[in-house]
């Protein structure tokens, strides 16, 4: 199809509809997949090198050899952006760039006398669907703590970004029983706040920005960006454990991730955070981020959702 997006898979650039994965791939059979996701602003990738560096670290820990260098992996993303330019209309449209790299055909399913690639490298673009979260810039979102706990770092280091997400899917089901639009915010085994399925979490207490340390949460690139912006505009910040009690009594809170950057959070388990409105520090940081990338992050989402 003429307007179909192009995907990179197993060494080839193919239309999305022709992208295929081996049924016996370790990613499908056992969830052995390392991942990372980059977004664009005005169709230019943001912090692409930081994302590729994290991808390479995760691959090393997972013992997956991608079969190519970091620069070659980066080059695939840049090539895909060129090949898919006809599908996007910046600055109104922007895209995710997804990397999913598996261990290739799992050894149990290797036939005698045959050799198989030691990896399956997939890179694809997907439009940022602003409509899913745009209204929360205005109202704030709701986080819900499920009974399912964050995987302890003694079992799986949260700095390894992977696709084994069943625990998060189950946590999401629990959260949605309380609020169909709620975000599952997991606690660790000690009752400390960690993260959601795809976002880091921040609170503001006594004017200080606080986020969980990376022994219980992903070392997010957006998290890193928030801490950088906070330093630039003079907002004190710290990485420190805290509990849901502290969230209830915070002045404000927000989520941060690749797609929506910063999303104000105004409720936790049905209780109002602060005055129940998006907080001034979250909005300051959003404005600073928008200035950095030359795109009004909130306006872009609101326009796409028909709210502006």
Short mmCIF file of the C-alpha atoms (twelve columns), coordinates in Angstrom:
data_MODEL
# 
_entry.id   MODEL 
# 
loop_
_atom_site.group_PDB 
_atom_site.id 
_atom_site.type_symbol 
_atom_site.label_atom_id 
_atom_site.label_alt_id 
_atom_site.label_comp_id 
_atom_site.label_asym_id 
_atom_site.label_seq_id 
_atom_site.Cartn_x 
_atom_site.Cartn_y 
_atom_site.Cartn_z 
_atom_site.pdbx_PDB_model_num 
ATOM 1   C CA . UNK A 1   0.000   0.000   0.000  1 
ATOM 2   C CA . UNK A 2   1.300   3.418   -0.980 1 
ATOM 3   C CA . UNK A 3   0.705   5.119   2.395  1 
ATOM 4   C CA . UNK A 4   1.672   2.140   4.545  1 
ATOM 5   C CA . UNK A 5   4.400   2.618   7.121  1 
ATOM 6   C CA . UNK A 6   7.750   0.882   6.652  1 
ATOM 7   C CA . UNK A 7   9.295   -1.335  9.348  1 
ATOM 8   C CA . UNK A 8   12.807  -2.721  9.770  1 
ATOM 9   C CA . UNK A 9   12.880  -6.411  10.602 1 
ATOM 10  C CA . UNK A 10  15.646  -9.005  10.314 1 
ATOM 11  C CA . UNK A 11  17.805  -6.880  8.045  1 
ATOM 12  C CA . UNK A 12  15.123  -5.586  5.684  1 
ATOM 13  C CA . UNK A 13  12.878  -2.551  5.334  1 
ATOM 14  C CA . UNK A 14  9.391   -3.864  4.582  1 
ATOM 15  C CA . UNK A 15  5.783   -2.599  4.692  1 
ATOM 16  C CA . UNK A 16  4.191   -3.099  8.110  1 
ATOM 17  C CA . UNK A 17  1.814   -5.705  6.694  1 
ATOM 18  C CA . UNK A 18  4.757   -7.857  5.572  1 
ATOM 19  C CA . UNK A 19  6.665   -7.826  8.877  1 
ATOM 20  C CA . UNK A 20  6.778   -11.371 10.276 1 
ATOM 21  C CA . UNK A 21  8.300   -13.043 13.339 1 
ATOM 22  C CA . UNK A 22  9.366   -16.694 13.622 1 
ATOM 23  C CA . UNK A 23  6.805   -18.567 15.746 1 
ATOM 24  C CA . UNK A 24  9.713   -20.249 17.574 1 
ATOM 25  C CA . UNK A 25  11.486  -16.972 18.335 1 
ATOM 26  C CA . UNK A 26  12.573  -16.630 21.958 1 
ATOM 27  C CA . UNK A 27  10.736  -13.328 22.143 1 
ATOM 28  C CA . UNK A 28  7.400   -14.981 21.356 1 
ATOM 29  C CA . UNK A 29  7.963   -18.221 23.218 1 
ATOM 30  C CA . UNK A 30  9.652   -16.888 26.373 1 
ATOM 31  C CA . UNK A 31  9.436   -13.103 26.299 1 
ATOM 32  C CA . UNK A 32  13.194  -12.691 25.803 1 
ATOM 33  C CA . UNK A 33  13.015  -9.193  24.341 1 
ATOM 34  C CA . UNK A 34  14.937  -6.029  25.130 1 
ATOM 35  C CA . UNK A 35  13.207  -2.810  24.139 1 
ATOM 36  C CA . UNK A 36  13.500  0.953   23.994 1 
ATOM 37  C CA . UNK A 37  11.318  3.743   22.663 1 
ATOM 38  C CA . UNK A 38  12.243  7.183   21.352 1 
ATOM 39  C CA . UNK A 39  9.841   9.978   20.450 1 
ATOM 40  C CA . UNK A 40  10.201  12.794  17.990 1 
ATOM 41  C CA . UNK A 41  9.517   16.497  18.320 1 
ATOM 42  C CA . UNK A 42  8.767   18.122  14.988 1 
ATOM 43  C CA . UNK A 43  9.758   14.752  13.519 1 
ATOM 44  C CA . UNK A 44  13.262  14.908  15.001 1 
ATOM 45  C CA . UNK A 45  14.265  12.179  17.484 1 
ATOM 46  C CA . UNK A 46  14.803  13.350  21.058 1 
ATOM 47  C CA . UNK A 47  17.907  12.150  22.935 1 
ATOM 48  C CA . UNK A 48  18.398  9.341   20.449 1 
ATOM 49  C CA . UNK A 49  21.953  8.656   21.649 1 
ATOM 50  C CA . UNK A 50  20.863  8.325   25.283 1 
ATOM 51  C CA . UNK A 51  18.188  5.826   24.266 1 
ATOM 52  C CA . UNK A 52  20.586  3.788   22.119 1 
ATOM 53  C CA . UNK A 53  23.134  3.717   24.952 1 
ATOM 54  C CA . UNK A 54  20.473  2.387   27.337 1 
ATOM 55  C CA . UNK A 55  19.391  -0.176  24.747 1 
ATOM 56  C CA . UNK A 56  22.972  -1.418  24.443 1 
ATOM 57  C CA . UNK A 57  23.288  -1.737  28.236 1 
ATOM 58  C CA . UNK A 58  20.054  -3.744  28.418 1 
ATOM 59  C CA . UNK A 59  21.193  -6.018  25.587 1 
ATOM 60  C CA . UNK A 60  24.449  -6.716  27.391 1 
ATOM 61  C CA . UNK A 61  22.695  -7.658  30.627 1 
ATOM 62  C CA . UNK A 62  20.200  -9.867  28.729 1 
ATOM 63  C CA . UNK A 63  23.063  -11.580 26.865 1 
ATOM 64  C CA . UNK A 64  21.589  -10.678 23.477 1 
ATOM 65  C CA . UNK A 65  24.039  -9.825  20.727 1 
ATOM 66  C CA . UNK A 66  22.228  -7.470  18.305 1 
ATOM 67  C CA . UNK A 67  24.689  -8.368  15.542 1 
ATOM 68  C CA . UNK A 68  25.410  -4.705  14.812 1 
ATOM 69  C CA . UNK A 69  26.980  -1.633  16.393 1 
ATOM 70  C CA . UNK A 70  25.180  1.113   18.297 1 
ATOM 71  C CA . UNK A 71  25.734  3.444   15.327 1 
ATOM 72  C CA . UNK A 72  24.122  0.922   12.977 1 
ATOM 73  C CA . UNK A 73  21.144  0.609   15.337 1 
ATOM 74  C CA . UNK A 74  20.838  4.389   15.457 1 
ATOM 75  C CA . UNK A 75  21.077  4.549   11.674 1 
ATOM 76  C CA . UNK A 76  18.036  2.280   11.316 1 
ATOM 77  C CA . UNK A 77  15.898  4.784   13.230 1 
ATOM 78  C CA . UNK A 78  17.083  7.689   11.104 1 
ATOM 79  C CA . UNK A 79  16.470  5.721   7.903  1 
ATOM 80  C CA . UNK A 80  12.967  4.764   9.043  1 
ATOM 81  C CA . UNK A 81  12.149  8.402   9.714  1 
ATOM 82  C CA . UNK A 82  13.079  9.232   6.117  1 
ATOM 83  C CA . UNK A 83  11.208  6.273   4.657  1 
ATOM 84  C CA . UNK A 84  8.049   7.115   6.639  1 
ATOM 85  C CA . UNK A 85  8.029   10.881  6.247  1 
ATOM 86  C CA . UNK A 86  4.972   10.654  3.964  1 
ATOM 87  C CA . UNK A 87  2.924   9.263   6.869  1 
ATOM 88  C CA . UNK A 88  3.441   12.236  9.211  1 
ATOM 89  C CA . UNK A 89  2.659   15.936  9.171  1 
ATOM 90  C CA . UNK A 90  4.911   17.779  11.644 1 
ATOM 91  C CA . UNK A 91  4.628   19.766  13.849 1 
ATOM 92  C CA . UNK A 92  1.101   18.435  14.423 1 
ATOM 93  C CA . UNK A 93  2.148   14.767  14.119 1 
ATOM 94  C CA . UNK A 94  4.982   13.022  15.878 1 
ATOM 95  C CA . UNK A 95  5.969   9.408   16.274 1 
ATOM 96  C CA . UNK A 96  7.371   6.740   18.541 1 
ATOM 97  C CA . UNK A 97  10.430  4.825   17.350 1 
ATOM 98  C CA . UNK A 98  10.291  1.356   18.903 1 
ATOM 99  C CA . UNK A 99  13.224  -1.041  19.209 1 
ATOM 100 C CA . UNK A 100 12.427  -4.665  20.046 1 
ATOM 101 C CA . UNK A 101 15.353  -7.081  19.938 1 
ATOM 102 C CA . UNK A 102 14.906  -10.720 20.860 1 
ATOM 103 C CA . UNK A 103 17.280  -13.645 21.296 1 
ATOM 104 C CA . UNK A 104 16.258  -15.195 17.951 1 
ATOM 105 C CA . UNK A 105 14.972  -18.756 17.650 1 
ATOM 106 C CA . UNK A 106 15.066  -20.363 21.070 1 
ATOM 107 C CA . UNK A 107 17.577  -23.211 21.275 1 
ATOM 108 C CA . UNK A 108 14.934  -25.788 22.269 1 
ATOM 109 C CA . UNK A 109 13.421  -25.359 18.790 1 
ATOM 110 C CA . UNK A 110 16.682  -25.567 16.826 1 
ATOM 111 C CA . UNK A 111 16.666  -28.400 14.301 1 
ATOM 112 C CA . UNK A 112 19.817  -30.549 14.069 1 
ATOM 113 C CA . UNK A 113 22.288  -29.416 11.422 1 
ATOM 114 C CA . UNK A 114 20.705  -25.978 10.991 1 
ATOM 115 C CA . UNK A 115 21.992  -22.616 12.161 1 
ATOM 116 C CA . UNK A 116 19.793  -19.697 13.145 1 
ATOM 117 C CA . UNK A 117 20.343  -15.990 13.752 1 
ATOM 118 C CA . UNK A 118 21.215  -15.212 17.350 1 
ATOM 119 C CA . UNK A 119 18.867  -12.249 17.350 1 
ATOM 120 C CA . UNK A 120 15.756  -10.763 15.795 1 
ATOM 121 C CA . UNK A 121 16.039  -6.996  15.416 1 
ATOM 122 C CA . UNK A 122 12.782  -5.110  14.883 1 
ATOM 123 C CA . UNK A 123 12.459  -1.327  14.647 1 
ATOM 124 C CA . UNK A 124 9.174   0.358   13.815 1 
ATOM 125 C CA . UNK A 125 7.383   3.694   13.964 1 
ATOM 126 C CA . UNK A 126 3.971   4.239   15.522 1 
ATOM 127 C CA . UNK A 127 2.028   7.514   15.618 1 
ATOM 128 C CA . UNK A 128 1.840   9.186   19.012 1 
ATOM 129 C CA . UNK A 129 -1.809  8.862   19.985 1 
ATOM 130 C CA . UNK A 130 -2.238  12.098  21.900 1 
ATOM 131 C CA . UNK A 131 -5.964  11.529  22.395 1 
ATOM 132 C CA . UNK A 132 -5.288  8.892   25.044 1 
ATOM 133 C CA . UNK A 133 -3.714  11.307  27.501 1 
ATOM 134 C CA . UNK A 134 -4.354  14.872  26.301 1 
ATOM 135 C CA . UNK A 135 -7.194  15.665  28.715 1 
ATOM 136 C CA . UNK A 136 -5.022  14.806  31.698 1 
ATOM 137 C CA . UNK A 137 -2.901  17.892  31.026 1 
ATOM 138 C CA . UNK A 138 -6.032  19.817  32.027 1 
ATOM 139 C CA . UNK A 139 -7.456  17.631  34.782 1 
ATOM 140 C CA . UNK A 140 -4.563  15.526  36.010 1 
ATOM 141 C CA . UNK A 141 -4.585  11.727  36.008 1 
ATOM 142 C CA . UNK A 142 -5.369  9.147   38.703 1 
ATOM 143 C CA . UNK A 143 -2.820  6.612   39.997 1 
ATOM 144 C CA . UNK A 144 -3.954  3.421   41.725 1 
ATOM 145 C CA . UNK A 145 -1.731  1.063   43.732 1 
ATOM 146 C CA . UNK A 146 -2.526  -2.580  42.864 1 
ATOM 147 C CA . UNK A 147 -1.830  -5.604  45.051 1 
ATOM 148 C CA . UNK A 148 0.840   -6.750  42.570 1 
ATOM 149 C CA . UNK A 149 4.276   -5.526  43.616 1 
ATOM 150 C CA . UNK A 150 7.236   -4.335  41.607 1 
ATOM 151 C CA . UNK A 151 9.658   -7.127  40.756 1 
ATOM 152 C CA . UNK A 152 12.430  -6.908  43.392 1 
ATOM 153 C CA . UNK A 153 15.869  -5.961  42.029 1 
ATOM 154 C CA . UNK A 154 17.264  -9.198  43.462 1 
ATOM 155 C CA . UNK A 155 15.178  -10.956 40.778 1 
ATOM 156 C CA . UNK A 156 15.308  -8.492  37.896 1 
ATOM 157 C CA . UNK A 157 17.063  -5.138  37.849 1 
ATOM 158 C CA . UNK A 158 14.540  -2.445  36.859 1 
ATOM 159 C CA . UNK A 159 17.238  -0.643  34.849 1 
ATOM 160 C CA . UNK A 160 16.983  -3.446  32.266 1 
ATOM 161 C CA . UNK A 161 14.244  -2.328  29.861 1 
ATOM 162 C CA . UNK A 162 12.436  -5.406  28.596 1 
ATOM 163 C CA . UNK A 163 9.114   -6.598  27.159 1 
ATOM 164 C CA . UNK A 164 8.132   -9.158  29.817 1 
ATOM 165 C CA . UNK A 165 5.038   -7.240  30.951 1 
ATOM 166 C CA . UNK A 166 2.516   -9.750  32.296 1 
ATOM 167 C CA . UNK A 167 2.777   -8.490  35.876 1 
ATOM 168 C CA . UNK A 168 2.083   -4.968  34.634 1 
ATOM 169 C CA . UNK A 169 -0.893  -6.103  32.572 1 
ATOM 170 C CA . UNK A 170 -2.391  -7.749  35.662 1 
ATOM 171 C CA . UNK A 171 -1.626  -4.651  37.734 1 
ATOM 172 C CA . UNK A 172 -3.386  -2.557  35.112 1 
ATOM 173 C CA . UNK A 173 -6.484  -4.745  35.293 1 
ATOM 174 C CA . UNK A 174 -6.642  -4.171  39.056 1 
ATOM 175 C CA . UNK A 175 -6.223  -0.418  38.660 1 
ATOM 176 C CA . UNK A 176 -8.926  -0.272  35.996 1 
ATOM 177 C CA . UNK A 177 -11.404 -1.977  38.320 1 
ATOM 178 C CA . UNK A 178 -11.166 1.164   40.455 1 
ATOM 179 C CA . UNK A 179 -10.835 3.627   37.575 1 
ATOM 180 C CA . UNK A 180 -10.988 2.556   33.912 1 
ATOM 181 C CA . UNK A 181 -8.572  5.391   33.100 1 
ATOM 182 C CA . UNK A 182 -6.310  4.922   36.121 1 
ATOM 183 C CA . UNK A 183 -2.572  4.243   35.967 1 
ATOM 184 C CA . UNK A 184 -1.264  1.327   38.036 1 
ATOM 185 C CA . UNK A 185 1.444   2.682   40.355 1 
ATOM 186 C CA . UNK A 186 3.316   -0.261  41.872 1 
ATOM 187 C CA . UNK A 187 4.828   -0.434  45.337 1 
ATOM 188 C CA . UNK A 188 7.855   -2.575  46.127 1 
ATOM 189 C CA . UNK A 189 7.914   -5.319  48.760 1 
ATOM 190 C CA . UNK A 190 8.740   -2.710  51.432 1 
ATOM 191 C CA . UNK A 191 5.839   -0.450  50.511 1 
ATOM 192 C CA . UNK A 192 7.940   2.118   48.658 1 
ATOM 193 C CA . UNK A 193 6.473   3.777   45.564 1 
ATOM 194 C CA . UNK A 194 8.190   2.676   42.349 1 
ATOM 195 C CA . UNK A 195 6.717   3.385   38.875 1 
ATOM 196 C CA . UNK A 196 3.865   2.613   36.494 1 
ATOM 197 C CA . UNK A 197 3.996   0.210   33.563 1 
ATOM 198 C CA . UNK A 198 5.548   2.861   31.355 1 
ATOM 199 C CA . UNK A 199 6.305   5.953   33.411 1 
ATOM 200 C CA . UNK A 200 8.432   7.229   36.268 1 
ATOM 201 C CA . UNK A 201 6.736   9.042   39.144 1 
ATOM 202 C CA . UNK A 202 7.484   12.313  40.932 1 
ATOM 203 C CA . UNK A 203 5.973   14.154  43.873 1 
ATOM 204 C CA . UNK A 204 6.563   17.647  45.219 1 
ATOM 205 C CA . UNK A 205 6.817   17.943  49.001 1 
ATOM 206 C CA . UNK A 206 7.752   21.197  50.771 1 
ATOM 207 C CA . UNK A 207 8.764   22.606  47.382 1 
ATOM 208 C CA . UNK A 208 11.251  19.777  46.718 1 
ATOM 209 C CA . UNK A 209 10.895  17.474  43.731 1 
ATOM 210 C CA . UNK A 210 11.281  13.837  44.739 1 
ATOM 211 C CA . UNK A 211 11.474  10.643  42.662 1 
ATOM 212 C CA . UNK A 212 12.284  7.028   43.618 1 
ATOM 213 C CA . UNK A 213 15.905  5.929   43.085 1 
ATOM 214 C CA . UNK A 214 16.836  3.512   40.320 1 
ATOM 215 C CA . UNK A 215 17.129  0.494   42.623 1 
ATOM 216 C CA . UNK A 216 13.310  0.260   42.363 1 
ATOM 217 C CA . UNK A 217 12.515  2.052   39.111 1 
ATOM 218 C CA . UNK A 218 13.664  2.347   35.509 1 
ATOM 219 C CA . UNK A 219 16.410  4.868   34.821 1 
ATOM 220 C CA . UNK A 220 14.071  6.717   32.484 1 
ATOM 221 C CA . UNK A 221 15.366  9.161   29.890 1 
ATOM 222 C CA . UNK A 222 12.350  11.385  30.566 1 
ATOM 223 C CA . UNK A 223 13.050  11.095  34.302 1 
ATOM 224 C CA . UNK A 224 16.610  12.199  33.580 1 
ATOM 225 C CA . UNK A 225 15.311  15.109  31.500 1 
ATOM 226 C CA . UNK A 226 13.037  16.298  34.317 1 
ATOM 227 C CA . UNK A 227 15.940  16.288  36.765 1 
ATOM 228 C CA . UNK A 228 18.075  18.250  34.269 1 
ATOM 229 C CA . UNK A 229 15.327  20.813  33.683 1 
ATOM 230 C CA . UNK A 230 14.696  21.155  37.418 1 
ATOM 231 C CA . UNK A 231 18.349  22.003  37.972 1 
ATOM 232 C CA . UNK A 232 18.291  24.543  35.132 1 
ATOM 233 C CA . UNK A 233 15.282  26.449  36.477 1 
ATOM 234 C CA . UNK A 234 16.245  26.198  40.134 1 
ATOM 235 C CA . UNK A 235 13.833  23.590  41.485 1 
ATOM 236 C CA . UNK A 236 15.459  21.465  44.221 1 
ATOM 237 C CA . UNK A 237 15.238  17.730  43.517 1 
ATOM 238 C CA . UNK A 238 16.239  14.482  45.176 1 
ATOM 239 C CA . UNK A 239 16.138  10.758  44.509 1 
ATOM 240 C CA . UNK A 240 14.658  9.218   47.630 1 
ATOM 241 C CA . UNK A 241 12.304  6.431   48.686 1 
ATOM 242 C CA . UNK A 242 8.800   7.431   49.756 1 
ATOM 243 C CA . UNK A 243 5.497   5.714   50.451 1 
ATOM 244 C CA . UNK A 244 1.924   6.141   49.241 1 
ATOM 245 C CA . UNK A 245 1.270   8.125   52.456 1 
ATOM 246 C CA . UNK A 246 3.659   10.755  51.084 1 
ATOM 247 C CA . UNK A 247 1.840   10.789  47.759 1 
ATOM 248 C CA . UNK A 248 -1.491  11.477  49.492 1 
ATOM 249 C CA . UNK A 249 0.082   14.391  51.353 1 
ATOM 250 C CA . UNK A 250 2.187   15.815  48.510 1 
ATOM 251 C CA . UNK A 251 1.641   19.303  47.130 1 
ATOM 252 C CA . UNK A 252 1.571   17.879  43.632 1 
ATOM 253 C CA . UNK A 253 2.604   14.829  41.620 1 
ATOM 254 C CA . UNK A 254 3.194   13.807  38.020 1 
ATOM 255 C CA . UNK A 255 4.199   10.974  35.722 1 
ATOM 256 C CA . UNK A 256 6.962   11.260  33.163 1 
ATOM 257 C CA . UNK A 257 7.608   9.118   30.110 1 
ATOM 258 C CA . UNK A 258 8.585   9.279   26.445 1 
ATOM 259 C CA . UNK A 259 5.143   9.822   24.925 1 
ATOM 260 C CA . UNK A 260 3.534   12.493  27.102 1 
ATOM 261 C CA . UNK A 261 6.744   13.827  28.717 1 
ATOM 262 C CA . UNK A 262 5.062   15.067  31.923 1 
ATOM 263 C CA . UNK A 263 1.498   14.242  32.936 1 
ATOM 264 C CA . UNK A 264 0.089   15.934  36.062 1 
ATOM 265 C CA . UNK A 265 -1.351  13.531  38.653 1 
ATOM 266 C CA . UNK A 266 -4.168  14.835  40.837 1 
ATOM 267 C CA . UNK A 267 -5.533  11.700  42.520 1 
ATOM 268 C CA . UNK A 268 -4.101  8.588   44.170 1 
ATOM 269 C CA . UNK A 269 -6.406  5.730   45.159 1 
ATOM 270 C CA . UNK A 270 -9.330  8.129   44.997 1 
ATOM 271 C CA . UNK A 271 -7.746  10.735  47.283 1 
ATOM 272 C CA . UNK A 272 -7.057  14.241  45.981 1 
ATOM 273 C CA . UNK A 273 -3.405  15.321  45.724 1 
ATOM 274 C CA . UNK A 274 -2.791  18.970  46.603 1 
ATOM 275 C CA . UNK A 275 -5.642  21.172  45.445 1 
ATOM 276 C CA . UNK A 276 -6.767  18.643  42.845 1 
ATOM 277 C CA . UNK A 277 -5.390  20.639  39.938 1 
ATOM 278 C CA . UNK A 278 -2.231  20.214  37.817 1 
ATOM 279 C CA . UNK A 279 0.630   21.605  39.892 1 
ATOM 280 C CA . UNK A 280 2.657   24.701  39.146 1 
ATOM 281 C CA . UNK A 281 6.000   22.864  39.185 1 
ATOM 282 C CA . UNK A 282 4.747   20.266  36.683 1 
ATOM 283 C CA . UNK A 283 3.582   23.102  34.438 1 
ATOM 284 C CA . UNK A 284 6.899   24.957  34.846 1 
ATOM 285 C CA . UNK A 285 8.771   21.849  33.805 1 
ATOM 286 C CA . UNK A 286 6.443   21.243  30.849 1 
ATOM 287 C CA . UNK A 287 7.040   24.812  29.657 1 
ATOM 288 C CA . UNK A 288 10.803  24.390  30.014 1 
ATOM 289 C CA . UNK A 289 10.700  21.090  28.093 1 
ATOM 290 C CA . UNK A 290 8.599   22.687  25.334 1 
ATOM 291 C CA . UNK A 291 11.124  25.505  24.980 1 
ATOM 292 C CA . UNK A 292 13.971  22.986  24.792 1 
ATOM 293 C CA . UNK A 293 12.441  21.021  21.891 1 
ATOM 294 C CA . UNK A 294 10.684  23.875  20.093 1 
ATOM 295 C CA . UNK A 295 7.247   22.247  20.337 1 
ATOM 296 C CA . UNK A 296 4.452   23.207  22.722 1 
ATOM 297 C CA . UNK A 297 3.940   19.744  24.204 1 
ATOM 298 C CA . UNK A 298 0.553   20.440  25.767 1 
ATOM 299 C CA . UNK A 299 -0.899  22.369  22.824 1 
ATOM 300 C CA . UNK A 300 0.196   19.660  20.390 1 
ATOM 301 C CA . UNK A 301 -1.659  16.997  22.374 1 
ATOM 302 C CA . UNK A 302 -4.762  19.132  22.984 1 
ATOM 303 C CA . UNK A 303 -5.037  20.058  19.287 1 
ATOM 304 C CA . UNK A 304 -4.684  16.418  18.217 1 
ATOM 305 C CA . UNK A 305 -7.440  15.458  20.657 1 
ATOM 306 C CA . UNK A 306 -9.720  18.269  19.515 1 
ATOM 307 C CA . UNK A 307 -9.543  19.983  22.919 1 
ATOM 308 C CA . UNK A 308 -7.972  23.228  21.682 1 
# 
